C-alpha positions as a Markdown table, in Angstrom:
| # | Residue | x | y | z |
|---|---|---|---|---|
| 1 | Met | -46.8 | 45.8 | 89.2 |
| 2 | Asn | -43.8 | 43.5 | 88.6 |
| 3 | Thr | -46.1 | 40.5 | 88.3 |
| 4 | Met | -48.2 | 42.2 | 85.6 |
| 5 | Arg | -45.1 | 43.1 | 83.7 |
| 6 | Arg | -43.9 | 39.5 | 83.9 |
| 7 | Arg | -47.2 | 38.2 | 82.8 |
| 8 | Ser | -47.4 | 40.5 | 79.8 |
| 9 | Gln | -43.8 | 39.6 | 78.8 |
| 10 | Ala | -44.6 | 35.9 | 79.2 |
| 11 | Gly | -47.8 | 36.4 | 77.1 |
| 12 | Met | -45.8 | 38.2 | 74.4 |
| 13 | Gln | -43.2 | 35.4 | 74.4 |
| 14 | Gly | -45.9 | 32.8 | 74.1 |
| 15 | Leu | -47.5 | 34.7 | 71.3 |
| 16 | Thr | -44.2 | 35.0 | 69.4 |
| 17 | Arg | -43.6 | 31.3 | 69.9 |
| 18 | Leu | -47.1 | 30.5 | 68.6 |
| 19 | Arg | -46.5 | 32.7 | 65.5 |
| 20 | Arg | -43.2 | 30.9 | 64.8 |
| 21 | Gln | -44.8 | 27.5 | 65.2 |
| 22 | Ser | -47.7 | 28.4 | 62.9 |
| 23 | Gln | -45.4 | 29.8 | 60.3 |
| 24 | Ser | -43.2 | 26.6 | 60.4 |
| 25 | Met | -46.4 | 24.6 | 60.1 |
| 26 | Arg | -47.5 | 26.6 | 57.0 |
| 27 | Trp | -44.1 | 25.8 | 55.4 |
| 28 | Arg | -44.4 | 22.1 | 56.3 |
| 29 | Val | -47.9 | 22.0 | 54.8 |
| 30 | Arg | -46.7 | 23.7 | 51.6 |
| 31 | Ala | -43.7 | 21.3 | 51.4 |
| 32 | Asp | -46.0 | 18.3 | 52.0 |
| 33 | Thr | -48.4 | 19.5 | 49.3 |
| 34 | Leu | -45.6 | 19.9 | 46.8 |
| 35 | Asn | -44.2 | 16.5 | 47.7 |
| 36 | Arg | -47.7 | 15.0 | 47.3 |
| 37 | Arg | -48.1 | 16.5 | 43.9 |
| 38 | Val | -44.8 | 15.0 | 42.7 |
| 39 | Ser | -45.4 | 11.7 | 44.4 |
| 40 | Asp | -48.9 | 11.5 | 42.8 |
| 41 | Asn | -47.2 | 11.5 | 39.4 |
| 42 | Glu | -44.7 | 8.8 | 40.2 |
| 43 | Gly | -46.9 | 6.1 | 39.1 |
| 44 | Asn | -46.8 | 6.9 | 35.4 |
| 45 | Phe | -43.9 | 7.8 | 33.2 |
| 46 | Met | -45.5 | 10.9 | 31.7 |
| 47 | Gly | -46.3 | 12.4 | 35.1 |
| 48 | Arg | -42.7 | 12.0 | 36.2 |
| 49 | Ala | -41.4 | 13.4 | 33.0 |
| 50 | Leu | -43.7 | 16.5 | 33.3 |
| 51 | Ala | -42.7 | 16.9 | 36.9 |
| 52 | Val | -39.0 | 17.0 | 35.8 |
| 53 | Ile | -39.7 | 19.3 | 32.9 |
| 54 | Gln | -41.5 | 21.8 | 35.2 |
| 55 | Lys | -39.0 | 21.5 | 38.0 |
| 56 | Phe | -36.0 | 22.4 | 35.8 |
| 57 | Ser | -37.8 | 24.8 | 33.4 |
| 58 | Leu | -36.6 | 22.8 | 30.4 |
| 59 | Pro | -38.7 | 24.6 | 27.7 |
| 60 | Leu | -37.2 | 27.9 | 28.8 |
| 61 | Leu | -33.6 | 26.5 | 28.6 |
| 62 | Val | -34.2 | 24.9 | 25.3 |
| 63 | Gly | -35.7 | 28.1 | 23.9 |
| 64 | Val | -32.7 | 30.2 | 25.1 |
| 65 | Val | -30.2 | 27.8 | 23.6 |
| 66 | Ala | -32.1 | 27.6 | 20.3 |
| 67 | Ala | -32.3 | 31.4 | 20.1 |
| 68 | Leu | -28.6 | 31.8 | 20.7 |
| 69 | Val | -27.7 | 29.2 | 18.1 |
| 70 | Phe | -30.1 | 30.8 | 15.6 |
| 71 | Ala | -28.9 | 34.3 | 16.2 |
| 72 | Asn | -25.2 | 33.4 | 15.9 |
| 73 | Ala | -25.5 | 30.9 | 13.0 |
| 74 | Tyr | -27.9 | 33.0 | 10.8 |
| 75 | Pro | -27.7 | 36.7 | 11.9 |
| 76 | Thr | -29.5 | 38.1 | 8.9 |
| 77 | Ala | -32.4 | 35.5 | 9.1 |
| 78 | Tyr | -32.6 | 36.2 | 12.8 |
| 79 | Ser | -32.8 | 39.9 | 12.3 |
| 80 | Phe | -35.6 | 39.4 | 9.7 |
| 81 | Phe | -37.5 | 36.9 | 11.8 |
| 82 | Val | -37.3 | 38.8 | 15.1 |
| 83 | Gly | -37.6 | 42.3 | 13.5 |
| 84 | Ala | -34.9 | 44.0 | 15.5 |
| 85 | Asp | -34.1 | 46.3 | 12.6 |
| 86 | His | -37.2 | 48.6 | 12.0 |
| 87 | His | -35.6 | 50.3 | 9.0 |
| 88 | Gly | -34.6 | 47.2 | 7.1 |
| 89 | Lys | -36.7 | 44.1 | 6.1 |
| 90 | Tyr | -38.5 | 42.4 | 8.9 |
| 91 | Leu | -41.3 | 39.9 | 9.4 |
| 92 | Ser | -44.4 | 41.8 | 10.4 |
| 93 | Leu | -47.0 | 39.9 | 12.4 |
| 94 | Ala | -49.9 | 42.2 | 11.5 |
| 95 | Gly | -49.2 | 43.2 | 7.9 |
| 96 | Asp | -48.9 | 47.0 | 7.6 |
| 97 | Trp | -50.4 | 47.8 | 10.9 |
| 98 | His | -48.4 | 49.8 | 13.4 |
| 99 | Phe | -48.9 | 50.4 | 17.1 |
| 100 | Leu | -47.9 | 53.9 | 18.3 |
| 101 | Gly | -45.5 | 54.1 | 15.3 |
| 102 | His | -43.9 | 50.7 | 15.8 |
| 103 | Pro | -44.4 | 47.8 | 13.4 |
| 104 | Ile | -45.8 | 44.8 | 15.2 |
| 105 | Thr | -42.9 | 42.3 | 15.3 |
| 106 | Phe | -41.6 | 39.7 | 17.7 |
| 107 | Tyr | -39.1 | 42.2 | 18.9 |
| 108 | Phe | -41.8 | 44.8 | 19.7 |
| 109 | Leu | -44.1 | 42.3 | 21.4 |
| 110 | Val | -41.4 | 41.0 | 23.7 |
| 111 | Asn | -39.6 | 44.2 | 24.5 |
| 112 | Asp | -42.5 | 46.6 | 24.7 |
| 113 | Ile | -45.6 | 44.5 | 25.5 |
| 114 | Phe | -44.6 | 41.3 | 27.4 |
| 115 | Met | -42.1 | 43.1 | 29.6 |
| 116 | Val | -44.9 | 45.2 | 31.0 |
| 117 | Phe | -46.7 | 42.0 | 32.1 |
| 118 | Phe | -43.4 | 40.6 | 33.5 |
| 119 | Phe | -42.7 | 43.6 | 35.6 |
| 120 | Gly | -46.3 | 43.8 | 36.7 |
| 121 | Leu | -46.1 | 40.2 | 37.9 |
| 122 | Ala | -42.8 | 40.9 | 39.7 |
| 123 | Ala | -44.3 | 44.0 | 41.4 |
| 124 | Lys | -47.3 | 41.8 | 42.6 |
| 125 | Glu | -45.0 | 39.2 | 44.0 |
| 126 | Val | -42.9 | 41.7 | 45.9 |
| 127 | Thr | -46.0 | 43.4 | 47.2 |
| 128 | Glu | -47.4 | 40.1 | 48.5 |
| 129 | Ala | -44.0 | 39.3 | 50.1 |
| 130 | Leu | -44.0 | 42.6 | 52.0 |
| 131 | Leu | -47.5 | 42.1 | 53.4 |
| 132 | Pro | -47.8 | 40.8 | 57.0 |
| 133 | Gly | -46.9 | 37.1 | 57.0 |
| 134 | Gly | -45.0 | 37.4 | 53.8 |
| 135 | Ser | -41.4 | 36.2 | 53.3 |
| 136 | Leu | -40.1 | 39.8 | 53.3 |
| 137 | Asn | -41.9 | 41.1 | 56.3 |
| 138 | Pro | -40.7 | 42.8 | 58.5 |
| 139 | Pro | -38.6 | 45.1 | 56.3 |
| 140 | Ser | -35.5 | 44.2 | 58.4 |
| 141 | Lys | -35.4 | 40.9 | 56.5 |
| 142 | Val | -35.1 | 42.8 | 53.3 |
| 143 | Cys | -32.2 | 44.8 | 54.6 |
| 144 | Arg | -30.5 | 41.8 | 56.0 |
| 145 | Ala | -30.9 | 39.9 | 52.7 |
| 146 | Ser | -29.6 | 42.9 | 50.8 |
| 147 | Val | -26.5 | 43.2 | 53.0 |
| 148 | Tyr | -25.8 | 39.5 | 52.8 |
| 149 | Thr | -26.1 | 39.5 | 49.0 |
| 150 | Thr | -23.9 | 42.6 | 48.6 |
| 151 | Cys | -21.2 | 41.1 | 50.8 |
| 152 | His | -21.3 | 37.7 | 49.0 |
| 153 | Gln | -21.0 | 39.4 | 45.6 |
| 154 | Asn | -18.1 | 41.5 | 46.8 |
| 155 | Ile | -16.3 | 38.6 | 48.3 |
| 156 | Ser | -16.7 | 36.5 | 45.2 |
| 157 | Leu | -15.7 | 39.4 | 43.0 |
| 158 | Phe | -12.4 | 39.9 | 45.0 |
| 159 | Ala | -11.8 | 36.2 | 45.1 |
| 160 | Thr | -11.6 | 36.1 | 41.3 |
| 161 | Phe | -8.7 | 38.5 | 41.2 |
């Protein structure tokens, strides 16, 4: 009976070791693929420039800075262009058409329409991460990460005072 128990334990340990090795191999393959994509573009200037732009999300950062400058420098023009004030003058993207009582403006599109797609994409990513083999499986990883994050935030909060 003892030998069977030892054999099953050894088999489980070997299976666990095999799973860890295959997971680390998957990460190595992903890292190699990413490095190959970047290194393939090293030969030409445009490829390297696009790799840097994608890596640091430069269009997003430029857009955020431009919106902040525009909103603070010309608040009336910003309000008209974005359409944040439904009762005043605003730039309508669809003329006199309304969707569920809302005029179709940039403000409405971003806050009411595009946010649905954003949270849907976020829910999809979290669901995939929680599946077996995902980065948040088993659920104890989620709990551990939450505890670490909370502790780090509290430590940095108290360190500022």
